[in-house]
Amino acid sequence: MLKAGCLAALLFLALAAPSEATQLVKVGSFAQPTYVTAPPGDSSRLFVTQQAGKIMVVAGGQTQATPFLDLTGKVKPPGSTEQGLLSMAFAPDYAQSGKFYVYYTSRNCPSSPGCDEHVSEFRRSAGNPNVADPASERLLLTIPHPGDSNHNGGQLQFGPDGFLYISTGDGGGANDSHQNAQKLTTLLGKILRIDPSKGNPYAIPPGNPFAGSPIWAYGLRNPWRFSFDRGSGQMVIGDVGETSWEEVDVGKAGANYGWPCFEGDHAHSTSGECSPVPANAIGDVWEYPHSCNSTHPFCGAGIIGGYVVRDPSLVGLTGRYIYGDLGRAGLRSVVLGQGRDAAVGVNVSGLSSFGEDAAGCIYAASVGGGAVYRIAPDSNPTPGPCGLAGSAPPPAAAVAFKLIVRRHQPVLRTHRLKLAVIPAQAGTVTARASVRVSRRHKRVLKFRGITRGHAAAGRRVALRMKMPLRDYARLVRLLRHRGTMVAKLTVVLRTGAGSSRQVKAIRLVR
């Protein structure tokens, strides 16, 4: 007979399990793949970073023979399993700017075996969209790494606010031996947030919690992978544990996740930087141990953080966070904050990373076997990347939004133009409006453009647009004379999957 505790655990797992069968659809074979991604709005191509320094392109279902970018001469050869070319991210306006960013451990190793970590900007070539310009490198960040080869972090992601987020490890060694994670004077053991489109070489975005610093959150051991939920905009971090616990954290500006004073939600150290233990450390939203038991039937030794599933073809996994472990082949999913963890039903040995394409489909890479797979429903055996399989709607549909605005606006009474936006996906909303004085005159009166970052999916965002005083005085005179004028209103929603635009004519009245 089963013991009561075992029976309860089995019942819990039965209730927790997703109701959909899944399968792995092979995309291609690569040399030690470390990450998979795609440009915003591009449903026909995938980009795979390889640890030794090459970025490969899968276009039209075929891996191109010529690398998109070859950095093998700059990347530290992966003698350590945690060094090399670790990830890449495309700028939100990549279709226009051609800019993308890479994270790699360089060959400059003054504290060998630790090597400097580089975050660099590149551009695609002018003549071939499947090839980048290797001479276009613009170094944004050099982060010195102490005398250990591990805990390099390595994730790049653009957030819904349009800024670049970067994860760094604590510098390696046991128990944060270099004492970096709790210090705000070093960039190690952190989540960083920068604006690479401004400044020299970058600007600190408004709202960063520590004045003049790129640090956005701290107290992390090795946040190898983090992601943004394209439904809510929420950041989710998979932080690799030390001796006992692997953890998943929710990203918050200014948050201290407690390492090395805490490992997961458990007290870990009281010496060094943990004397005294910080009172502002926050807990995780999911954890699992290194030793399996009846409460935690899944265990491992190194979490590989994934994504909250928004692929509409994976109905049974929608809203669940998919993740895995370097030491375990079975992929898992969990409802964050509710603890309902279950097996996905597919195995990837030597799992190195998950990835997400422009349509929201999820991929898994094996650094050992070299394969990259798409996670697909069992009923859809179509080979190749998501865009070719047709298992998701086109990006334009995914980033649509509802615009709420009165067609007649009494601006002389309200002194502003009022509107609201409800995004289908989290992103950044921008609005602009102008009034042409007359058909014969080129002069236009402009409302001040307005931007709202962190616009959550399904949540109403109210916008109020004012004119500069000089233009408003002119508008008042015109309306008193004519009684009505027409404004052209343009609203844009930008997300990691692309952008949507709506243009409306609004009648301004007294």
Short mmCIF file of C-alpha atoms in Angstrom, two decimals:
data_model
loop_
_atom_site.label_atom_id
_atom_site.label_comp_id
_atom_site.label_asym_id
_atom_site.label_seq_id
_atom_site.Cartn_x
_atom_site.Cartn_y
_atom_site.Cartn_z
CA MET A 1 0.00 0.00 0.00
CA LEU A 2 1.01 3.59 -0.60
CA LYS A 3 1.77 5.70 2.42
CA ALA A 4 -0.56 8.64 2.99
CA GLY A 5 2.14 11.19 2.13
CA CYS A 6 2.99 9.46 -1.16
CA LEU A 7 -0.69 9.18 -2.10
CA ALA A 8 -1.20 12.88 -1.42
CA ALA A 9 1.80 13.73 -3.56
CA LEU A 10 0.50 11.60 -6.44
CA LEU A 11 -2.92 13.23 -6.24
CA PHE A 12 -1.30 16.66 -6.20
CA LEU A 13 0.73 15.83 -9.31
CA ALA A 14 -2.35 14.52 -11.10
CA LEU A 15 -4.22 17.73 -10.40
CA ALA A 16 -1.22 19.85 -11.32
CA ALA A 17 -0.33 18.20 -14.61
CA PRO A 18 -1.04 20.12 -17.82
CA SER A 19 -3.68 18.47 -19.98
CA GLU A 20 -1.77 18.58 -23.27
CA ALA A 21 0.70 16.13 -24.78
CA THR A 22 3.81 17.72 -26.25
CA GLN A 23 6.67 16.67 -28.49
CA LEU A 24 10.08 17.94 -29.57
CA VAL A 25 10.38 19.06 -33.20
CA LYS A 26 14.02 19.24 -34.25
CA VAL A 27 15.07 22.52 -35.85
CA GLY A 28 18.70 21.65 -36.51
CA SER A 29 22.07 20.54 -35.16
CA PHE A 30 24.66 23.02 -33.91
CA ALA A 31 28.02 23.16 -32.13
CA GLN A 32 27.27 23.70 -28.42
CA PRO A 33 24.19 25.95 -28.80
CA THR A 34 23.74 28.37 -25.91
CA TYR A 35 20.69 30.44 -26.92
CA VAL A 36 17.87 30.71 -29.47
CA THR A 37 16.02 33.86 -30.49
CA ALA A 38 14.57 35.84 -33.42
CA PRO A 39 14.20 39.50 -34.43
CA PRO A 40 10.92 41.22 -33.51
CA GLY A 41 8.25 40.56 -36.11
CA ASP A 42 10.38 38.06 -38.06
CA SER A 43 8.55 34.73 -38.18
CA SER A 44 10.74 33.11 -40.84
CA ARG A 45 14.16 33.05 -39.16
CA LEU A 46 15.84 31.79 -36.00
CA PHE A 47 19.26 32.75 -34.65
CA VAL A 48 21.32 30.30 -32.59
CA THR A 49 24.39 31.35 -30.59
CA GLN A 50 27.17 28.77 -30.36
CA GLN A 51 29.46 28.72 -27.36
CA ALA A 52 32.72 29.02 -29.30
CA GLY A 53 31.60 32.31 -30.88
CA LYS A 54 29.45 31.81 -33.99
CA ILE A 55 25.85 32.91 -34.49
CA MET A 56 24.00 30.71 -36.97
CA VAL A 57 20.84 31.52 -38.92
CA VAL A 58 17.96 29.17 -39.68
CA ALA A 59 16.14 30.71 -42.66
CA GLY A 60 13.32 29.04 -44.53
CA GLY A 61 13.81 25.97 -42.35
CA GLN A 62 17.46 25.53 -43.39
CA THR A 63 20.58 26.33 -41.36
CA GLN A 64 22.67 28.69 -43.45
CA ALA A 65 26.24 27.63 -44.17
CA THR A 66 27.63 31.12 -43.54
CA PRO A 67 27.43 32.29 -39.92
CA PHE A 68 25.50 35.47 -39.21
CA LEU A 69 28.47 36.57 -37.11
CA ASP A 70 31.77 34.87 -36.26
CA LEU A 71 33.39 36.04 -33.01
CA THR A 72 35.65 33.04 -32.45
CA GLY A 73 38.70 35.31 -32.54
CA LYS A 74 37.32 37.43 -29.68
CA VAL A 75 35.51 34.87 -27.52
CA LYS A 76 37.35 32.92 -24.83
CA PRO A 77 37.42 29.30 -26.01
CA PRO A 78 34.97 27.39 -23.83
CA GLY A 79 37.41 25.47 -21.68
CA SER A 80 34.88 26.13 -18.92
CA THR A 81 31.29 25.10 -19.48
CA GLU A 82 30.19 28.60 -18.41
CA GLN A 83 32.39 30.71 -20.72
CA GLY A 84 31.97 31.63 -24.38
CA LEU A 85 29.30 33.36 -26.46
CA LEU A 86 26.33 33.24 -24.12
CA SER A 87 23.36 35.09 -25.70
CA MET A 88 22.16 37.81 -28.05
CA ALA A 89 19.24 40.24 -28.29
CA PHE A 90 17.76 42.24 -31.16
CA ALA A 91 16.89 45.90 -30.74
CA PRO A 92 13.11 46.56 -30.72
CA ASP A 93 13.59 48.58 -33.95
CA TYR A 94 15.92 46.00 -35.52
CA ALA A 95 13.99 46.01 -38.82
CA GLN A 96 14.99 49.67 -39.26
CA SER A 97 18.24 50.05 -37.29
CA GLY A 98 19.83 46.64 -37.86
CA LYS A 99 21.23 46.76 -34.32
CA PHE A 100 21.68 43.70 -32.13
CA TYR A 101 23.64 42.93 -28.96
CA VAL A 102 25.81 40.03 -27.80
CA TYR A 103 27.16 38.87 -24.43
CA TYR A 104 30.44 36.95 -24.39
CA THR A 105 33.46 36.21 -22.22
CA SER A 106 36.45 37.80 -23.92
CA ARG A 107 40.01 36.58 -24.36
CA ASN A 108 41.21 39.24 -21.94
CA CYS A 109 41.77 37.23 -18.75
CA PRO A 110 43.85 39.28 -16.26
CA SER A 111 42.50 37.14 -13.41
CA SER A 112 42.73 33.82 -15.24
CA PRO A 113 40.78 31.58 -15.42
CA GLY A 114 38.26 34.44 -15.03
CA CYS A 115 37.87 36.55 -18.17
CA ASP A 116 36.31 39.97 -18.78
CA GLU A 117 32.64 39.86 -19.78
CA HIS A 118 31.69 41.98 -22.80
CA VAL A 119 28.32 43.35 -23.91
CA SER A 120 28.63 44.72 -27.43
CA GLU A 121 26.45 46.25 -30.12
CA PHE A 122 26.69 45.12 -33.75
CA ARG A 123 24.81 45.89 -36.96
CA ARG A 124 23.66 43.63 -39.75
CA SER A 125 25.35 44.14 -43.11
CA ALA A 126 23.83 46.50 -45.64
CA GLY A 127 23.60 43.96 -48.45
CA ASN A 128 22.60 40.66 -46.83
CA PRO A 129 20.10 40.35 -43.94
CA ASN A 130 21.56 36.94 -43.04
CA VAL A 131 25.05 38.34 -42.39
CA ALA A 132 26.22 40.89 -39.82
CA ASP A 133 29.05 43.40 -40.12
CA PRO A 134 31.88 42.12 -37.86
CA ALA A 135 33.60 45.53 -38.00
CA SER A 136 30.56 47.29 -36.50
CA GLU A 137 31.26 46.26 -32.89
CA ARG A 138 30.62 48.99 -30.31
CA LEU A 139 31.61 47.87 -26.82
CA LEU A 140 29.01 48.93 -24.25
CA LEU A 141 30.19 47.18 -21.10
CA THR A 142 33.35 45.47 -19.90
CA ILE A 143 32.81 43.68 -16.61
CA PRO A 144 36.00 42.36 -14.96
CA HIS A 145 35.59 38.81 -13.69
CA PRO A 146 37.53 37.54 -10.62
CA GLY A 147 39.81 34.53 -10.64
CA ASP A 148 37.16 31.90 -11.36
CA SER A 149 35.75 30.77 -14.70
CA ASN A 150 32.18 30.17 -13.55
CA HIS A 151 29.14 32.33 -12.69
CA ASN A 152 29.27 34.62 -15.72
CA GLY A 153 25.51 35.15 -15.97
CA GLY A 154 25.00 35.81 -19.65
CA GLN A 155 21.42 36.75 -20.58
CA LEU A 156 20.41 39.75 -22.71
CA GLN A 157 16.76 40.72 -23.18
CA PHE A 158 14.97 43.89 -24.18
CA GLY A 159 12.14 44.58 -21.77
CA PRO A 160 8.66 45.87 -22.66
CA ASP A 161 10.00 49.35 -21.80
CA GLY A 162 12.48 49.16 -24.69
CA PHE A 163 15.59 49.05 -22.46
CA LEU A 164 18.29 46.36 -22.46
CA TYR A 165 18.46 44.08 -19.40
CA ILE A 166 21.64 42.09 -18.61
CA SER A 167 22.28 39.32 -16.08
CA THR A 168 25.66 38.86 -14.40
CA GLY A 169 26.89 36.15 -12.03
CA ASP A 170 28.60 36.79 -8.69
CA GLY A 171 32.11 36.07 -10.03
CA GLY A 172 32.36 32.39 -9.18
CA GLY A 173 33.76 30.38 -6.33
CA ALA A 174 31.74 28.96 -3.45
CA ASN A 175 29.44 31.05 -1.26
CA ASP A 176 30.15 34.26 -3.20
CA SER A 177 33.80 34.07 -2.18
CA HIS A 178 34.56 37.37 -3.93
CA GLN A 179 31.71 39.08 -2.03
CA ASN A 180 30.02 40.78 -4.98
CA ALA A 181 26.32 39.92 -4.87
CA GLN A 182 25.38 42.25 -1.99
CA LYS A 183 27.60 45.16 -3.04
CA LEU A 184 26.17 48.04 -5.09
CA THR A 185 29.71 49.09 -6.08
CA THR A 186 30.20 46.14 -8.45
CA LEU A 187 28.15 44.93 -11.44
CA LEU A 188 28.51 41.23 -10.53
CA GLY A 189 25.59 39.21 -9.13
CA LYS A 190 23.09 41.65 -10.62
CA ILE A 191 20.41 42.42 -13.18
CA LEU A 192 21.49 45.53 -15.10
CA ARG A 193 19.30 47.90 -17.15
CA ILE A 194 20.71 50.30 -19.75
CA ASP A 195 19.60 52.36 -22.75
CA PRO A 196 22.06 51.55 -25.55
CA SER A 197 20.34 53.94 -27.98
CA LYS A 198 21.59 56.98 -26.06
CA GLY A 199 24.71 58.13 -24.24
CA ASN A 200 28.31 57.17 -24.75
CA PRO A 201 28.46 54.22 -24.65
CA TYR A 202 24.99 53.96 -23.04
CA ALA A 203 22.57 55.95 -20.89
CA ILE A 204 21.06 55.13 -17.50
CA PRO A 205 17.28 54.83 -18.05
CA PRO A 206 14.97 56.97 -15.95
CA GLY A 207 13.58 54.96 -13.05
CA ASN A 208 16.71 52.90 -12.38
CA PRO A 209 16.57 52.38 -8.61
CA PHE A 210 20.18 53.35 -7.81
CA ALA A 211 21.05 56.86 -9.00
CA GLY A 212 23.61 56.93 -11.80
CA SER A 213 24.00 53.14 -11.83
CA PRO A 214 22.97 50.50 -14.38
CA ILE A 215 22.11 48.15 -11.48
CA TRP A 216 18.40 47.25 -11.52
CA ALA A 217 18.35 44.38 -8.98
CA TYR A 218 20.99 42.51 -6.94
CA GLY A 219 21.71 39.63 -4.57
CA LEU A 220 21.89 36.93 -7.26
CA ARG A 221 24.28 33.99 -7.58
CA ASN A 222 24.21 33.10 -11.28
CA PRO A 223 21.08 34.24 -13.13
CA TRP A 224 22.01 32.30 -16.26
CA ARG A 225 18.60 32.85 -17.86
CA PHE A 226 15.76 35.31 -17.35
CA SER A 227 12.84 36.24 -19.57
CA PHE A 228 9.85 38.56 -19.91
CA ASP A 229 6.33 37.19 -19.97
CA ARG A 230 4.97 38.56 -23.25
CA GLY A 231 1.48 38.46 -21.73
CA SER A 232 2.08 40.48 -18.55
CA GLY A 233 5.51 42.03 -19.13
CA GLN A 234 6.76 40.48 -15.88
CA MET A 235 10.42 39.46 -15.63
CA VAL A 236 11.11 35.91 -14.40
CA ILE A 237 14.64 34.92 -13.30
CA GLY A 238 16.10 31.43 -12.97
CA ASP A 239 18.97 31.76 -10.45
CA VAL A 240 21.33 28.78 -10.19
CA GLY A 241 21.75 27.56 -6.60
CA GLU A 242 24.78 26.46 -4.56
CA THR A 243 24.46 23.26 -2.54
CA SER A 244 20.80 22.70 -1.77
CA TRP A 245 18.20 24.81 -3.66
CA GLU A 246 17.43 26.07 -7.17
CA GLU A 247 15.16 29.11 -7.39
CA VAL A 248 12.90 31.18 -9.61
CA ASP A 249 12.43 34.88 -8.83
CA VAL A 250 10.12 37.59 -10.09
CA GLY A 251 11.98 40.67 -11.32
CA LYS A 252 11.47 43.88 -9.35
CA ALA A 253 13.35 47.16 -9.60
CA GLY A 254 15.65 47.57 -6.61
CA ALA A 255 15.02 44.03 -5.32
CA ASN A 256 17.63 42.21 -3.21
CA TYR A 257 17.26 38.45 -3.72
CA GLY A 258 19.44 37.68 -0.74
CA TRP A 259 22.38 35.64 -2.07
CA PRO A 260 24.64 34.51 -0.35
CA CYS A 261 22.71 35.16 2.86
CA PHE A 262 19.85 33.06 1.47
CA GLU A 263 19.73 30.19 -0.99
CA GLY A 264 16.17 30.20 -2.24
CA ASP A 265 14.05 30.96 0.81
CA HIS A 266 16.53 29.25 3.15
CA ALA A 267 19.19 30.87 5.36
CA HIS A 268 22.62 30.14 3.91
CA SER A 269 25.39 32.40 5.28
CA THR A 270 25.79 34.84 8.17
CA SER A 271 29.42 35.86 7.58
CA GLY A 272 31.13 38.42 5.36
CA GLU A 273 28.59 40.45 3.39
CA CYS A 274 25.79 38.77 5.41
CA SER A 275 26.85 40.21 8.73
CA PRO A 276 24.31 41.46 9.48
CA VAL A 277 21.84 39.54 7.30
CA PRO A 278 20.08 42.11 5.05
CA ALA A 279 16.54 42.86 6.16
CA ASN A 280 15.39 43.80 2.64
CA ALA A 281 15.99 40.38 1.03
CA ILE A 282 12.88 39.07 -0.76
CA GLY A 283 11.80 35.47 -1.30
CA ASP A 284 11.47 33.45 -4.48
CA VAL A 285 8.27 32.32 -6.23
CA TRP A 286 9.40 28.75 -6.88
CA GLU A 287 12.22 26.52 -5.68
CA TYR A 288 13.23 22.88 -5.80
CA PRO A 289 15.95 20.96 -3.91
CA HIS A 290 19.02 19.03 -4.96
CA SER A 291 17.60 15.92 -3.23
CA CYS A 292 14.21 14.53 -4.21
CA ASN A 293 11.57 13.79 -1.61
CA SER A 294 7.80 13.31 -1.37
CA THR A 295 7.21 17.08 -1.26
CA HIS A 296 9.58 17.77 -4.14
CA PRO A 297 9.52 14.80 -6.56
CA PHE A 298 11.66 16.82 -8.99
CA CYS A 299 15.21 17.72 -8.00
CA GLY A 300 18.35 18.85 -9.79
CA ALA A 301 21.60 20.73 -9.57
CA GLY A 302 21.43 23.73 -11.94
CA ILE A 303 18.23 25.43 -13.06
CA ILE A 304 17.85 26.47 -16.70
CA GLY A 305 15.27 29.23 -16.59
CA GLY A 306 12.71 29.40 -19.38
CA TYR A 307 9.59 31.32 -20.39
CA VAL A 308 5.98 31.77 -19.43
CA VAL A 309 4.27 29.98 -22.31
CA ARG A 310 2.17 32.18 -24.61
CA ASP A 311 2.32 29.98 -27.71
CA PRO A 312 -1.41 29.62 -28.58
CA SER A 313 -0.83 26.12 -29.95
CA LEU A 314 0.31 24.90 -26.49
CA VAL A 315 -3.08 25.39 -24.87
CA GLY A 316 -2.42 23.13 -21.89
CA LEU A 317 0.77 25.02 -21.00
CA THR A 318 -0.54 28.57 -21.47
CA GLY A 319 0.47 30.79 -18.55
CA ARG A 320 2.81 28.15 -17.09
CA TYR A 321 6.52 28.83 -16.66
CA ILE A 322 8.58 26.20 -18.47
CA TYR A 323 12.05 25.37 -17.13
CA GLY A 324 14.57 22.56 -16.82
CA ASP A 325 17.79 21.54 -15.13
CA LEU A 326 21.27 20.94 -16.49
CA GLY A 327 21.48 17.67 -14.56
CA ARG A 328 18.00 16.34 -15.48
CA ALA A 329 16.60 15.57 -18.93
CA GLY A 330 12.92 16.09 -18.14
CA LEU A 331 11.43 19.54 -18.78
CA ARG A 332 9.03 20.98 -16.17
CA SER A 333 6.36 23.67 -15.93
CA VAL A 334 4.91 25.50 -12.95
CA VAL A 335 2.24 28.07 -12.19
CA LEU A 336 4.39 30.72 -10.52
CA GLY A 337 3.19 31.73 -7.07
CA GLN A 338 0.91 28.68 -6.84
CA GLY A 339 3.47 25.88 -6.75
CA ARG A 340 1.70 23.59 -9.21
CA ASP A 341 4.73 21.94 -10.78
CA ALA A 342 4.48 19.14 -13.34
CA ALA A 343 6.43 17.33 -16.05
CA VAL A 344 6.03 18.68 -19.57
CA GLY A 345 6.44 15.20 -20.99
CA VAL A 346 9.60 15.69 -23.09
CA ASN A 347 13.28 15.20 -22.29
CA VAL A 348 16.31 17.24 -23.40
CA SER A 349 19.62 15.94 -22.08
CA GLY A 350 22.39 18.49 -21.61
CA LEU A 351 19.85 21.31 -21.63
CA SER A 352 21.64 24.66 -22.00
CA SER A 353 18.86 27.15 -22.68
CA PHE A 354 15.33 27.89 -23.72
CA GLY A 355 14.45 30.46 -26.36
CA GLU A 356 11.41 32.22 -27.76
CA ASP A 357 10.78 33.42 -31.32
CA ALA A 358 8.81 36.39 -32.62
CA ALA A 359 5.56 34.40 -32.65
CA GLY A 360 5.93 33.22 -29.03
CA CYS A 361 6.94 29.62 -29.76
CA ILE A 362 9.34 28.01 -27.28
CA TYR A 363 12.64 26.29 -28.09
CA ALA A 364 15.09 24.16 -26.10
CA ALA A 365 18.81 23.79 -26.85
CA SER A 366 21.14 20.94 -25.89
CA VAL A 367 24.74 22.00 -25.38
CA GLY A 368 25.77 18.34 -25.16
CA GLY A 369 23.95 16.82 -28.12
CA GLY A 370 23.93 20.03 -30.17
CA ALA A 371 20.26 19.86 -31.15
CA VAL A 372 17.75 22.71 -31.01
CA TYR A 373 14.11 21.71 -30.67
CA ARG A 374 10.78 23.49 -30.88
CA ILE A 375 8.34 22.42 -28.15
CA ALA A 376 5.15 21.63 -30.04
CA PRO A 377 1.76 20.03 -29.37
CA ASP A 378 1.68 16.32 -30.02
CA SER A 379 -0.99 16.82 -32.69
CA ASN A 380 1.24 19.07 -34.85
CA PRO A 381 4.18 17.12 -36.28
CA THR A 382 5.17 19.81 -38.83
CA PRO A 383 8.99 20.04 -38.83
CA GLY A 384 11.04 23.21 -38.57
CA PRO A 385 10.66 26.52 -36.78
CA CYS A 386 7.36 27.89 -35.61
CA GLY A 387 6.91 30.34 -38.50
CA LEU A 388 7.06 27.48 -41.01
CA ALA A 389 4.82 25.25 -38.91
CA GLY A 390 2.07 27.85 -38.78
CA SER A 391 1.30 27.00 -35.16
CA ALA A 392 0.95 30.63 -34.05
CA PRO A 393 -0.79 33.74 -35.36
CA PRO A 394 1.29 36.36 -37.20
CA PRO A 395 3.04 38.90 -34.99
CA ALA A 396 0.77 41.75 -36.14
CA ALA A 397 -2.20 40.05 -34.52
CA ALA A 398 -0.22 39.35 -31.36
CA VAL A 399 0.62 42.99 -30.67
CA ALA A 400 -2.74 44.60 -31.45
CA PHE A 401 -4.37 47.01 -28.98
CA LYS A 402 -7.73 48.65 -28.38
CA LEU A 403 -7.81 52.41 -28.73
CA ILE A 404 -10.52 54.25 -26.79
CA VAL A 405 -10.99 57.89 -27.76
CA ARG A 406 -13.98 60.21 -28.20
CA ARG A 407 -14.28 61.46 -31.77
CA HIS A 408 -15.30 64.91 -30.49
CA GLN A 409 -13.02 66.42 -27.85
CA PRO A 410 -13.95 69.68 -26.02
CA VAL A 411 -10.35 70.84 -25.66
CA LEU A 412 -11.23 74.40 -24.59
CA ARG A 413 -12.98 72.96 -21.56
CA THR A 414 -10.56 70.12 -20.71
CA HIS A 415 -7.35 71.81 -21.99
CA ARG A 416 -6.10 68.47 -23.29
CA LEU A 417 -6.73 65.55 -25.62
CA LYS A 418 -7.88 62.42 -23.77
CA LEU A 419 -7.54 58.80 -24.85
CA ALA A 420 -6.95 55.31 -23.46
CA VAL A 421 -5.22 52.17 -24.73
CA ILE A 422 -5.73 48.52 -23.73
CA PRO A 423 -2.75 46.46 -25.03
CA ALA A 424 -3.14 42.80 -25.98
CA GLN A 425 0.51 42.35 -24.93
CA ALA A 426 2.68 44.20 -22.48
CA GLY A 427 4.73 46.93 -24.09
CA THR A 428 5.42 50.62 -24.51
CA VAL A 429 2.66 52.97 -25.71
CA THR A 430 3.49 56.21 -27.51
CA ALA A 431 1.03 58.80 -28.81
CA ARG A 432 1.34 61.98 -30.84
CA ALA A 433 -1.22 64.36 -32.36
CA SER A 434 -1.16 67.45 -34.54
CA VAL A 435 -3.59 69.96 -36.05
CA ARG A 436 -3.05 71.51 -39.49
CA VAL A 437 -3.97 75.20 -39.38
CA SER A 438 -5.37 75.17 -42.93
CA ARG A 439 -4.94 73.40 -46.23
CA ARG A 440 -3.02 76.33 -47.64
CA HIS A 441 -0.59 76.63 -44.71
CA LYS A 442 2.03 74.04 -43.75
CA ARG A 443 1.97 75.23 -40.14
CA VAL A 444 0.77 72.57 -37.70
CA LEU A 445 -0.01 72.81 -34.01
CA LYS A 446 1.43 69.84 -32.11
CA PHE A 447 0.39 68.20 -28.89
CA ARG A 448 3.31 67.07 -26.76
CA GLY A 449 4.17 63.46 -27.53
CA ILE A 450 3.63 61.08 -24.64
CA THR A 451 5.11 57.68 -23.75
CA ARG A 452 3.98 55.08 -21.22
CA GLY A 453 6.35 52.18 -20.58
CA HIS A 454 5.40 48.99 -18.71
CA ALA A 455 1.87 49.00 -20.17
CA ALA A 456 0.48 45.66 -18.92
CA ALA A 457 -1.53 43.33 -21.14
CA GLY A 458 -5.27 43.82 -20.74
CA ARG A 459 -4.88 46.86 -18.47
CA ARG A 460 -6.29 50.24 -19.43
CA VAL A 461 -3.63 52.96 -19.92
CA ALA A 462 -5.05 56.50 -19.75
CA LEU A 463 -3.20 59.23 -21.69
CA ARG A 464 -3.65 63.00 -21.45
CA MET A 465 -1.96 65.10 -24.12
CA LYS A 466 -1.33 68.85 -23.75
CA MET A 467 -0.05 71.46 -26.19
CA PRO A 468 2.79 73.88 -25.58
CA LEU A 469 1.35 77.19 -24.41
CA ARG A 470 2.07 79.05 -27.66
CA ASP A 471 0.36 76.43 -29.84
CA TYR A 472 -2.56 76.16 -27.43
CA ALA A 473 -3.16 79.92 -27.55
CA ARG A 474 -3.28 79.72 -31.35
CA LEU A 475 -5.69 76.75 -31.17
CA VAL A 476 -7.99 78.68 -28.81
CA ARG A 477 -8.21 81.57 -31.27
CA LEU A 478 -8.90 79.25 -34.19
CA LEU A 479 -11.60 77.30 -32.37
CA ARG A 480 -13.35 80.47 -31.22
CA HIS A 481 -13.37 81.60 -34.84
CA ARG A 482 -14.16 78.31 -36.61
CA GLY A 483 -15.87 76.25 -33.89
CA THR A 484 -14.15 73.01 -34.85
CA MET A 485 -10.81 71.64 -36.12
CA VAL A 486 -9.44 68.19 -36.90
CA ALA A 487 -6.46 66.58 -35.15
CA LYS A 488 -4.52 63.61 -36.50
CA LEU A 489 -3.86 61.15 -33.65
CA THR A 490 -1.23 58.39 -34.00
CA VAL A 491 -0.82 55.72 -31.29
CA VAL A 492 1.84 52.99 -31.38
CA LEU A 493 2.28 49.91 -29.15
CA ARG A 494 5.77 48.37 -29.18
CA THR A 495 6.50 44.94 -27.71
CA GLY A 496 9.20 42.32 -28.08
CA ALA A 497 7.12 40.78 -30.89
CA GLY A 498 6.90 43.95 -33.00
CA SER A 499 4.66 47.00 -33.12
CA SER A 500 1.08 48.01 -33.92
CA ARG A 501 -0.13 51.44 -35.03
CA GLN A 502 -3.53 53.12 -35.19
CA VAL A 503 -4.25 56.52 -36.75
CA LYS A 504 -7.54 58.39 -36.13
CA ALA A 505 -9.00 61.76 -37.01
CA ILE A 506 -10.32 63.54 -33.90
CA ARG A 507 -12.57 66.57 -34.10
CA LEU A 508 -11.61 69.28 -31.62
CA VAL A 509 -14.50 71.44 -30.50
CA ARG A 510 -15.08 74.33 -28.10
#
